[in-house]
Coordinates of C-alpha atoms (C1' of nucleotides) in Angstrom, one line a residue:
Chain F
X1 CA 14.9 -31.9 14.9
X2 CA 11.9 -30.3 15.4
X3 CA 11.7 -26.6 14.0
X4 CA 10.7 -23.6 16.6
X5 CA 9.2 -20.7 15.5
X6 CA 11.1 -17.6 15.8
X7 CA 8.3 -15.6 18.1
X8 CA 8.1 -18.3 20.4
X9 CA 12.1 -18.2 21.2
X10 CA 11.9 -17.1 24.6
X11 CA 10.4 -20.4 25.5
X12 CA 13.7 -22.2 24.6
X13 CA 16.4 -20.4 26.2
X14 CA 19.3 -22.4 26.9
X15 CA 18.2 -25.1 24.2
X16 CA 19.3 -26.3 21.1
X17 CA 17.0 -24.9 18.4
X18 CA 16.0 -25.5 14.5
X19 CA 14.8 -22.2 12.7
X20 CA 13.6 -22.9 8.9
X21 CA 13.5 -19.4 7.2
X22 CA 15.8 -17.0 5.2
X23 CA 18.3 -15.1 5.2
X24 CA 17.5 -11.1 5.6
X25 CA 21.0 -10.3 6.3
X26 CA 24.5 -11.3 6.9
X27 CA 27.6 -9.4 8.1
X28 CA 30.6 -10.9 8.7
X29 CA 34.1 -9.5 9.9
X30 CA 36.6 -12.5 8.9
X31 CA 36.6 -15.0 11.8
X32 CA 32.8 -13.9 12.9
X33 CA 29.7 -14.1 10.9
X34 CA 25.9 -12.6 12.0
X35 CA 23.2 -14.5 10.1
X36 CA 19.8 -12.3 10.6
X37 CA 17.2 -15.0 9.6
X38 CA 13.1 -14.3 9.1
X39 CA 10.8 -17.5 9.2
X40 CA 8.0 -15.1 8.7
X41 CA 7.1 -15.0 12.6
X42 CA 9.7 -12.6 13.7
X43 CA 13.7 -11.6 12.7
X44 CA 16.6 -13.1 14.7
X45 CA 20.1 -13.3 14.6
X46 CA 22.7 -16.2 14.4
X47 CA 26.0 -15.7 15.7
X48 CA 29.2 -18.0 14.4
X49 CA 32.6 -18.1 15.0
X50 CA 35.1 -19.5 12.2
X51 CA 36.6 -22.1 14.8
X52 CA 33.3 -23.6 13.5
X53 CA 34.4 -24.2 10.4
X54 CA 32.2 -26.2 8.3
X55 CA 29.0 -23.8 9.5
X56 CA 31.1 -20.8 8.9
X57 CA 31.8 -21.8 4.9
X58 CA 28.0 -23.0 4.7
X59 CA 27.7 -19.2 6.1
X60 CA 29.6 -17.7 3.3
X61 CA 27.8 -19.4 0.6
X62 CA 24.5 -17.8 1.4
X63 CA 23.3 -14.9 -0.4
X64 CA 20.6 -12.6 0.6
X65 CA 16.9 -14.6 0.8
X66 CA 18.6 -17.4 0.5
X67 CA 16.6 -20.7 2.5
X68 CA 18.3 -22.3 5.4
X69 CA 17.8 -24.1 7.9
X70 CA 19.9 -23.0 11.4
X71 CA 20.4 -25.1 14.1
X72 CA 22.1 -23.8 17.4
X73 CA 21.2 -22.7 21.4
X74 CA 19.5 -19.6 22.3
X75 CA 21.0 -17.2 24.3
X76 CA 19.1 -14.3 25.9
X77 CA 20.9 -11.1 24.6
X78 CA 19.7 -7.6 25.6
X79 CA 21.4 -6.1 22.5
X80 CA 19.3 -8.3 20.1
X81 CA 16.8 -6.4 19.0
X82 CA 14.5 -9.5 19.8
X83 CA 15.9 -10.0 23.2
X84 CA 16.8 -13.6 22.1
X85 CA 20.2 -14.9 19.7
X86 CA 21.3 -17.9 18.7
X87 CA 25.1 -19.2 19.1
X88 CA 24.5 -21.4 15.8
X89 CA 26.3 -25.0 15.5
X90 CA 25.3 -25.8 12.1
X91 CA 23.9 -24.4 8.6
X92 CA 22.0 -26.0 6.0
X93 CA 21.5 -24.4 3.0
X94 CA 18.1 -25.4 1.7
X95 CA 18.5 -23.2 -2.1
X96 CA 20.9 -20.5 -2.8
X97 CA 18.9 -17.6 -3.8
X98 CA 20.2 -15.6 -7.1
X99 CA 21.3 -11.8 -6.8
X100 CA 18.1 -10.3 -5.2
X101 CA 16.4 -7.5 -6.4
X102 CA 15.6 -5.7 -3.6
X103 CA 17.9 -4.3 -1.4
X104 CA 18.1 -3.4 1.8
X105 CA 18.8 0.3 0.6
X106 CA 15.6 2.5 -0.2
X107 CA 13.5 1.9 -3.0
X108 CA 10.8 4.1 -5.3
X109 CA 7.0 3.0 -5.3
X110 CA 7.0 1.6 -9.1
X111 CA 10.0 -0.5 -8.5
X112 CA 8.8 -2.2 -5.2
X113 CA 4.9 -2.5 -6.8
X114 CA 6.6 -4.5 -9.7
X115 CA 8.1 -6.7 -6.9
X116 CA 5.1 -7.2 -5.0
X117 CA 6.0 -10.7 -4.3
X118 CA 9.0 -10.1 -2.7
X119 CA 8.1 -6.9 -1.2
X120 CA 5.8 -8.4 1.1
X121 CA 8.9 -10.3 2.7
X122 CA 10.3 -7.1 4.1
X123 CA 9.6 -6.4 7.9
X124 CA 7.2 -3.4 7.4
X125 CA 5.3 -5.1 4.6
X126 CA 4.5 -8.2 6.8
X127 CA 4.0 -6.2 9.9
X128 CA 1.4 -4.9 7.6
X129 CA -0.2 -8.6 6.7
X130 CA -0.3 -9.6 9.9
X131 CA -1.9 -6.4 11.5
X132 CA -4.6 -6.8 8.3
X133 CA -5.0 -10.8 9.3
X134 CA -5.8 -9.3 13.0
X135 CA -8.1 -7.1 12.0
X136 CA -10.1 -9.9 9.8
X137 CA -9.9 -12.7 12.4
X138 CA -10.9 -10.0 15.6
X139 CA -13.8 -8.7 13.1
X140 CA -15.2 -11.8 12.5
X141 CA -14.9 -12.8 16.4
X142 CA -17.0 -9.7 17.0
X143 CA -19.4 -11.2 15.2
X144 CA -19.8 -14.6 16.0
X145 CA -19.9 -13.2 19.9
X146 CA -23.1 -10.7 18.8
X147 CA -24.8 -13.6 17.5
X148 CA -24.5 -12.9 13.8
X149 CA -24.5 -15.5 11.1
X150 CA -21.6 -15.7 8.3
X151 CA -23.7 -15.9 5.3
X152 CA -21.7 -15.1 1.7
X153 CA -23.1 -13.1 -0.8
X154 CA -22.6 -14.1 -4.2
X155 CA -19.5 -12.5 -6.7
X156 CA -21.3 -12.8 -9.9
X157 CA -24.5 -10.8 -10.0
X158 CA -27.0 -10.1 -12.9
X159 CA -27.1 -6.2 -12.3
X160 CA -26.0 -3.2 -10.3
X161 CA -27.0 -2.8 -6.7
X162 CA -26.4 0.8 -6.9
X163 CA -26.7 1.4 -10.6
X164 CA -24.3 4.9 -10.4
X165 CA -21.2 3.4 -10.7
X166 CA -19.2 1.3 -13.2
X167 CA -19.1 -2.2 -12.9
X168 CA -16.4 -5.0 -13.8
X169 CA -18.6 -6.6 -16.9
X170 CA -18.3 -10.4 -17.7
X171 CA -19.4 -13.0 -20.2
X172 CA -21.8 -15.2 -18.0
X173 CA -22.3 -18.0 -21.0
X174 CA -24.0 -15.6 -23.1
X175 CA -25.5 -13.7 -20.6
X176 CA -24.0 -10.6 -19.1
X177 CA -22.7 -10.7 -15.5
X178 CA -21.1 -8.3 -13.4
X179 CA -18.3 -8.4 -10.3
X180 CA -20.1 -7.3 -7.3
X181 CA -19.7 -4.1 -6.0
X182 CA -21.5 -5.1 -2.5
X183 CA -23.4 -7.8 -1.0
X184 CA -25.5 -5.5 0.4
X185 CA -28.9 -6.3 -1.3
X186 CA -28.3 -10.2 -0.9
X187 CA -27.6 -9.9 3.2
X188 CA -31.2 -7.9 3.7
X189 CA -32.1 -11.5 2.2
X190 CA -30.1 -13.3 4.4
X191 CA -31.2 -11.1 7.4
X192 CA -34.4 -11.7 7.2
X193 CA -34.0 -15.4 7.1
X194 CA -31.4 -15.7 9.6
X195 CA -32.2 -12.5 11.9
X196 CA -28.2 -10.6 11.9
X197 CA -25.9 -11.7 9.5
X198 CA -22.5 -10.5 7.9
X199 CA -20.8 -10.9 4.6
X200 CA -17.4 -11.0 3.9
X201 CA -15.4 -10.8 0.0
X202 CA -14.2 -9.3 -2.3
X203 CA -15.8 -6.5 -3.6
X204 CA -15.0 -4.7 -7.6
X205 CA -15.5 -1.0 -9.0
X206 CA -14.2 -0.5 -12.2
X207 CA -14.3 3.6 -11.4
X208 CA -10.8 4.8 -12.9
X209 CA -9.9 6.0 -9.1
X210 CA -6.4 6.7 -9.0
X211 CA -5.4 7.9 -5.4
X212 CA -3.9 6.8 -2.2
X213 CA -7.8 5.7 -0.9
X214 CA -8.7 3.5 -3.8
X215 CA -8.5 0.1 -5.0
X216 CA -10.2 -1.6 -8.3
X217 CA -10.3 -4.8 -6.2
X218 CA -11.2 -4.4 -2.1
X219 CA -12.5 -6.6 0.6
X220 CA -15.5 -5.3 2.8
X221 CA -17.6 -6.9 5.6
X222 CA -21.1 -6.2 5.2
X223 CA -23.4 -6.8 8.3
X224 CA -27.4 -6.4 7.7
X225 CA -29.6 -7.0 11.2
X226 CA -33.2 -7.4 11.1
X227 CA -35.3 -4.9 14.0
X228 CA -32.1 -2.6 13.7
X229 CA -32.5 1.1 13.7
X230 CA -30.1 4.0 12.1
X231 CA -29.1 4.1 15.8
X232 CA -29.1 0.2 16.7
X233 CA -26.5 0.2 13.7
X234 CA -24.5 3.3 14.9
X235 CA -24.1 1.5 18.1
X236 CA -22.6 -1.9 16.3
X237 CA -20.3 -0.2 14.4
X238 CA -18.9 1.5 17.3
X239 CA -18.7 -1.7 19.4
X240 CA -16.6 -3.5 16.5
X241 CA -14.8 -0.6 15.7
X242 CA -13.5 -0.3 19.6
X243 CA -13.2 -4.3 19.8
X244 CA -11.1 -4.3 16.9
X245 CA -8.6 -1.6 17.6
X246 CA -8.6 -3.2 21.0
X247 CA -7.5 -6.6 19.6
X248 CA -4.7 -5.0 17.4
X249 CA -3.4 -3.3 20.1
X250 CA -3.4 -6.6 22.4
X251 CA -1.9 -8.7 20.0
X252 CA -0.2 -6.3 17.4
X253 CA 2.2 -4.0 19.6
X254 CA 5.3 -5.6 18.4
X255 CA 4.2 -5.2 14.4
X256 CA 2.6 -1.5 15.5
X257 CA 5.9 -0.6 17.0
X258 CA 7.7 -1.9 13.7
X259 CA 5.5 0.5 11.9
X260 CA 6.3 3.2 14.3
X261 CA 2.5 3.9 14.7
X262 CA 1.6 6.2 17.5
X263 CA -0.3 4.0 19.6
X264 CA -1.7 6.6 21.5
X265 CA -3.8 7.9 18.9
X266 CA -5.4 4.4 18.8
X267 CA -5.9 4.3 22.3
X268 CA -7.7 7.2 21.8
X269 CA -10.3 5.7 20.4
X270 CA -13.1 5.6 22.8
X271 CA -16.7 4.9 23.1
X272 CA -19.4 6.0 22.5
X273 CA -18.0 8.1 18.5
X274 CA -19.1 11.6 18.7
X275 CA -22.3 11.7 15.8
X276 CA -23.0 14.5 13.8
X277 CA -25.9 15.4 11.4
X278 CA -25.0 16.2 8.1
X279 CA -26.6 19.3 8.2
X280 CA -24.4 19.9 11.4
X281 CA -21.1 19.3 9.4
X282 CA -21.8 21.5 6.9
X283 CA -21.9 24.2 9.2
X284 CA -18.7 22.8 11.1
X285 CA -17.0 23.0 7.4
X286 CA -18.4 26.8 6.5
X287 CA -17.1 27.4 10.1
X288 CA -13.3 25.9 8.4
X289 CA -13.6 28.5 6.1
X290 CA -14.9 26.0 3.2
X291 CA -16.9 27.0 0.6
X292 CA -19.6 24.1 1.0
X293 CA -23.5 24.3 0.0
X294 CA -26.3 22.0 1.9
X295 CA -27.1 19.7 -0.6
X296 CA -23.6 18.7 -1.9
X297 CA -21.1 15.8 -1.3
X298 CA -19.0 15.8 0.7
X299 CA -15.0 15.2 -1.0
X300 CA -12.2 13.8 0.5
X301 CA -10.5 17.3 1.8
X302 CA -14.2 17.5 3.7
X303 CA -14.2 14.0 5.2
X304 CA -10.7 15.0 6.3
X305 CA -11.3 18.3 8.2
X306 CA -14.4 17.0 9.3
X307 CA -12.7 13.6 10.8
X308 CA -9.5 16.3 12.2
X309 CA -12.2 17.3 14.5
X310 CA -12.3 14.3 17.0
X311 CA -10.0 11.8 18.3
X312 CA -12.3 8.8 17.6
X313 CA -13.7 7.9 14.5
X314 CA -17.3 10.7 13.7
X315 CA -20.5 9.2 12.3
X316 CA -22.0 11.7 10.1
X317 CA -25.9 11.2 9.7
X318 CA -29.1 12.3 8.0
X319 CA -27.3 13.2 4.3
X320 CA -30.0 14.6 1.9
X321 CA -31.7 12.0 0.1
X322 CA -30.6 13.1 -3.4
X323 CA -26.8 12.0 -2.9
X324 CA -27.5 8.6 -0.9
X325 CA -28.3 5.3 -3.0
X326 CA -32.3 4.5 -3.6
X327 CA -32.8 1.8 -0.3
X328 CA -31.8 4.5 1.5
X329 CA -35.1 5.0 4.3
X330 CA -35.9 8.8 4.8
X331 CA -36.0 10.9 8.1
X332 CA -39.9 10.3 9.6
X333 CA -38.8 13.7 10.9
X334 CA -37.2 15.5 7.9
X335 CA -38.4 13.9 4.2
X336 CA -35.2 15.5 2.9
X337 CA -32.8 13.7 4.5
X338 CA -32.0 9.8 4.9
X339 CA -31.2 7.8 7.7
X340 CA -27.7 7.0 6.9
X341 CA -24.5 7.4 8.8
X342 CA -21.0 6.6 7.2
X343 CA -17.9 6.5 9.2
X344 CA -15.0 8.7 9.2
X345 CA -11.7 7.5 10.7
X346 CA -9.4 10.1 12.5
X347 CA -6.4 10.9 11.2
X348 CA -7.5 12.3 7.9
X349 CA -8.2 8.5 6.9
X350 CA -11.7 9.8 5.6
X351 CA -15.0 7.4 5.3
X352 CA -14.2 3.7 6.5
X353 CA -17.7 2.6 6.7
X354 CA -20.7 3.7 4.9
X355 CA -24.5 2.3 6.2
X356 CA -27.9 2.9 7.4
X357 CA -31.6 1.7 7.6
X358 CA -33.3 1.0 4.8
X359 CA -36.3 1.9 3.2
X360 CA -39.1 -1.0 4.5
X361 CA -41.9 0.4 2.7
X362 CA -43.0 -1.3 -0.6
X363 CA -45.0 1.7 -2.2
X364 CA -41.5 3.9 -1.8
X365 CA -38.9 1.2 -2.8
X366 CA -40.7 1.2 -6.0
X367 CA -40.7 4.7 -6.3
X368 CA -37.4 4.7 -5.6
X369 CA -36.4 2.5 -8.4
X370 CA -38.3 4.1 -11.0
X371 CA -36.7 7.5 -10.0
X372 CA -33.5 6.0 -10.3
X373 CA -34.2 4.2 -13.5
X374 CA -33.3 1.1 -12.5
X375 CA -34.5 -2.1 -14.5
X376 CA -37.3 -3.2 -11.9
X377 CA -37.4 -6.7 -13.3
X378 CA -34.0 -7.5 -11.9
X379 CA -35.2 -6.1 -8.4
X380 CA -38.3 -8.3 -7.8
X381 CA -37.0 -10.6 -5.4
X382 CA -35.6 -7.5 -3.5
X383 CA -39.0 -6.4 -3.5
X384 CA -40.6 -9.6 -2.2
X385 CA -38.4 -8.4 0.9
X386 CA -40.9 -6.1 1.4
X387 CA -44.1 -8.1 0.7
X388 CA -43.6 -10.7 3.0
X389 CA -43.2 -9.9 6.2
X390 CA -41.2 -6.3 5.7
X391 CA -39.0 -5.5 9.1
X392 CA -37.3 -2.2 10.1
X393 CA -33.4 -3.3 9.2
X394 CA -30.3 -1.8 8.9
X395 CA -26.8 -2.6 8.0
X396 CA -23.0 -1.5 6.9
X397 CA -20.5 -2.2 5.1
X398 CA -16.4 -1.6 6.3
X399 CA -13.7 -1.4 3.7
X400 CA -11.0 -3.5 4.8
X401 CA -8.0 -1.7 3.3
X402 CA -8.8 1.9 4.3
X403 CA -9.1 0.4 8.1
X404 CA -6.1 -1.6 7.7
X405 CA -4.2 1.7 6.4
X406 CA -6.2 4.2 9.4
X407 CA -4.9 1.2 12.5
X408 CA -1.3 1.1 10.7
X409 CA -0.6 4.7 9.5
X410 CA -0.1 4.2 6.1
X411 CA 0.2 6.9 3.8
X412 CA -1.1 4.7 0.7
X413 CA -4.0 2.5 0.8
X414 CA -2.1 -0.5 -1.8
X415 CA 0.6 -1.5 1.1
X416 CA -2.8 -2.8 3.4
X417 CA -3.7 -5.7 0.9
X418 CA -1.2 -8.6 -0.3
X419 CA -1.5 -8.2 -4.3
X420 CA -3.5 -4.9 -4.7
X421 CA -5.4 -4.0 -7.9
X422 CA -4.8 -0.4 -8.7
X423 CA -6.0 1.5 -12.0
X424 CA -3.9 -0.3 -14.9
X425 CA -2.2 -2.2 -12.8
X426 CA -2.5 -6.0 -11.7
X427 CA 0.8 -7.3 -12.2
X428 CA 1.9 -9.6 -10.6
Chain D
rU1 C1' -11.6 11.9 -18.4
rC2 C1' -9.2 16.3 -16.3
rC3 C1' -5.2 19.0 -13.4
rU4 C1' 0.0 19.0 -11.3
rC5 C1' 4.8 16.7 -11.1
rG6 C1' 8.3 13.2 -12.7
rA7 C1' 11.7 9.6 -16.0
rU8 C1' 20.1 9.7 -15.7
rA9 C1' 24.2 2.8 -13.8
rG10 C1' 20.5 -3.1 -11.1
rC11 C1' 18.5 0.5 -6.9
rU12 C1' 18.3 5.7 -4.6
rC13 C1' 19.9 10.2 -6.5
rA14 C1' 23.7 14.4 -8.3
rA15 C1' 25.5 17.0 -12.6
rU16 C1' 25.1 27.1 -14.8
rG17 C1' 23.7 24.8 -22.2
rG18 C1' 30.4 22.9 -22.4
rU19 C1' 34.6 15.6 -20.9
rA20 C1' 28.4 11.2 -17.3
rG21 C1' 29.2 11.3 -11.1
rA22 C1' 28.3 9.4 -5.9
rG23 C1' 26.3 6.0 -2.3
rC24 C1' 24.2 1.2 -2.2
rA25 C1' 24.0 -3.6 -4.7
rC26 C1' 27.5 -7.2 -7.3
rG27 C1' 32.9 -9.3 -7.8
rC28 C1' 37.9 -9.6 -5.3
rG29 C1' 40.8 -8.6 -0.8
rG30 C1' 40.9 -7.1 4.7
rC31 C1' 38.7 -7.0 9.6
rU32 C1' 36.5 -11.4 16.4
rG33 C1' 30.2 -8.1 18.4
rU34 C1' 28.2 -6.4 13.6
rU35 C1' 23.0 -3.5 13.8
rA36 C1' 20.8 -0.7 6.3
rA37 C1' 28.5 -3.0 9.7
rC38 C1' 33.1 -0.8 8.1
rC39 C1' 37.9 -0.1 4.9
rG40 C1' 40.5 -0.8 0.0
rC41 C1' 40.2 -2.2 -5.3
rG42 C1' 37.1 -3.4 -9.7
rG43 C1' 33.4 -4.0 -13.7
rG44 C1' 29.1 -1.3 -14.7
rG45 C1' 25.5 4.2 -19.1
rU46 C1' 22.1 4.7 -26.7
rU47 C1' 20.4 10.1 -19.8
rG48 C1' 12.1 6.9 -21.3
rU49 C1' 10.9 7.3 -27.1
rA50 C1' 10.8 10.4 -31.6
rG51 C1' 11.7 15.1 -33.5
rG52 C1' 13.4 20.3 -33.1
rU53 C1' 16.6 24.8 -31.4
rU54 C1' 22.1 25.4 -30.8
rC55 C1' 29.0 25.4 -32.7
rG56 C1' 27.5 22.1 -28.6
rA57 C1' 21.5 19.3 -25.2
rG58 C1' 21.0 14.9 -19.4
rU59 C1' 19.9 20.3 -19.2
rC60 C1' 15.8 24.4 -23.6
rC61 C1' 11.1 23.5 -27.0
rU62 C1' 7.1 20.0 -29.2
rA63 C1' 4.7 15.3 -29.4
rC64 C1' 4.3 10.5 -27.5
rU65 C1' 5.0 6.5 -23.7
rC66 C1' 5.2 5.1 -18.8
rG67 C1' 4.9 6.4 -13.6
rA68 C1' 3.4 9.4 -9.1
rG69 C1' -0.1 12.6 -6.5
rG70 C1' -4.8 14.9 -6.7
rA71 C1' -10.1 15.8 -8.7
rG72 C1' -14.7 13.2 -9.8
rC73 C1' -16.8 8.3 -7.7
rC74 C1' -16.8 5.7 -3.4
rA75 C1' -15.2 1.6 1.2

RNA sequence: UCCUCGAUAGCUCAAUGGUAGAGCACGCGGCUGUUAACCGCGGGGUUGUAGGUUCGAGUCCUACUCGAGGAGCCA
């Protein structure tokens, strides 16, 4: 018989049905048994009578998570929390699961972070992975409709792009390698040989971060465009942003409404995001009452009051030069200040993006490098981006996870990946 | 690295310095519409580790281990 997927049960009303999943649940009051069965597209549940004798003993056999196969006709039932059930004629156990560790009871953190790999089977959890797939697949839609090229930037690179924070060190045969903490200098390569371009991978900082916004191991997706201003790039970031949150919303309410997200604060979000200098938020956080001086950083309690402000996600511009990373171009109009913009999500969900046009100029790149000490053999080819045929660019990066936790509502940044990497922990 | 908090049954949590408890899970029995089903019975513990105070420590003190949240850094 050929199986149906769970979602796409309304199409087979009145049919006879296979569903290949597990079982989430089972309740059973002596002469009728509910079988609540996930295939990983959606939750539905089986309804047998003990005139049916050999299903109902196959019934009794299975144990939570236990594999089955379940064969019967769906029935449209308004109070199925799917709309749909199935009057099942037959069970077939595929493997009897052992006494499973997780029940459906409430768990602590440590416990469910051991069991990662069966954590994800719960309903929230892979709500989760499928709202995070959304976001991926709508992202990279965005940009294959603006014209931009995928172009991968490598893993393994010779030095630091940055040079301020730690890296993840490797034995390269002899040589010493490093996990890359963003593909950033490769796609102003890439961009100026294929025009607009993105990156999309993994990404490693082996800062001992320990809090609810930080991961040792993170996917972002870098886009560099050639020709692109600080406010050409302002402009894509709030296009994707808005497609993306669109997507979710058009194809994610079920898994949203799982999550018990308050979709209206998503639908919120609106063109074009309110943009603030730097220089303007520090005022808008002396304003708050904070103690904050022009020339500091701003830390996460600042991205959050500053982000409280608006209902859409705020680009804050123009930081002062000494803060922002060397490629960083400055102001024409202001020598102290760059022409970066990061992105703060709503919500108190803090910086999601970070990005800006970079510094085209030879002479000042290479000032640049030697101000920030950094080895200027390993940056010659970044140079040569500037000696032949040097363009006005500008790019982003967006961390996956922290948008993936802002669109879902999660209070903890490690339930928006499948296996994440926290500080001295990467089991399993 | 620093600051704060925590660790008791498989899980989630109780227990004035005075006999170690409940719910869930698991096992057995009951129940024809359950929604984390319900009812009855049952097994289940070196209270994170080491030391100290005390007639007596799960409880108070010290150190350590592990975990959580935050700071710094950033996406």
């Amino acid at each position: 018989m050929t199986p149906t997927l769970i979602k796409n049960l309304s199409r087979h009303v009145g049919e006879e049905v296979e569903i290949r999943g597990w079982l989430f649940n089972k309740r059973s009051s002596g002469k009728i048994a509910f079988l609540i069965v996930r295939d990983g597209s959606g939750v539905v549940q089986g309804v047998l009578l003990k005139t049916n004798e050999t299903a109902f003993a196959a019934a009794e056999m299975l144990t939570q998570e236990s594999s089955l196969y379940l064969r019967g006709t769906v029935r449209a039932e308004p109070r199925a929390t799917g709309g749909y059930e199935i009057d099942v004629t037959q069970v077939i156990p595929v493997s009897i699961a052992g006494e499973y560790p997780i029940s459906l009871k409430e768990h602590g953190v440590e416990f469910l972070a051991e069991r990662r790999h069966l954590w994800i089977r719960t309903p929230k959890q892979a709500a989760i992975l499928r709202i995070r797939a959304e976001i991926e697949f709508a992202l990279r839609e965005f940009f294959y409709r603006n014209d931009f090229v995928l172009a991968d930037a490598p893993i393994i690179t010779p030095a630091a792009c940055e040079g301020t924070t730690n890296l993840f060190e490797i034995d390269y045969h002899g040589d010493k390698g490093y996990l890359s903490q963003s593909g950033q200098l490769y796609n102003e390569a890439t961009a100026a040989a294929l025009g607009r371009i993105y990156c999309f991978g993994p990404t490693f900082r082996a800062e001992k971060s320990k809090t609810r916004r930080h991961l040792l191991e993170f996917w972002m997706i870098e886009a560099e465009a050639a020709f692109f201003d600080v406010d050409d790039n302002m402009r894509l970031q709030e296009d994707m942003v808005v497609y993306v949150i669109e997507r979710v919303l058009e194809r994610c309410r079920n898994e949203l409404k799982l999550l018990e997200r308050d979709i209206s604060k998503l639908e919120a979000v609106k063109k074009p995001f309110p943009r603030i200098s730097y220089t303007d938020a520090v005022a808008l956080l002396n304003k708050a009452g904070e103690a904050f001086e022009w020339g500091d950083d701003f830390g996460a309690p600042h991205e959050t009051i500053i982000g409280n402000h608006f209902d859409s996600p705020v680009f804050v511009h123009r930081y002062p030069t000494a803060i922002k990373a060397f490629y960083m171009k400055p102001d024409p109009e202001d020598e102290k200040v760059v022409l970066g913009a990061d992105l703060l999500a709503p919500e108190g969900y803090g910086e999601i993006i970070g990005g800006g046009q970079r510094i085209d100029d030879l002479a000042l790149l290479e000032q640049r490098l030697a101000e920030h000490q950094l080895p200027r053999e390993a940056f010659e080819w970044y140079l040569d981006l500037r000696r032949y045929g040097s363009v006005p660019h500008s790019g982003f990066g967006l961390g996956i996870e922290r948008t993936v936790a802002w669109i879902c509502g999660l209070d903890h940044i490690r339930e928006s990946i499948p296996f994440p990497r926290l500080l001295h922990k990467m089991y399993p």
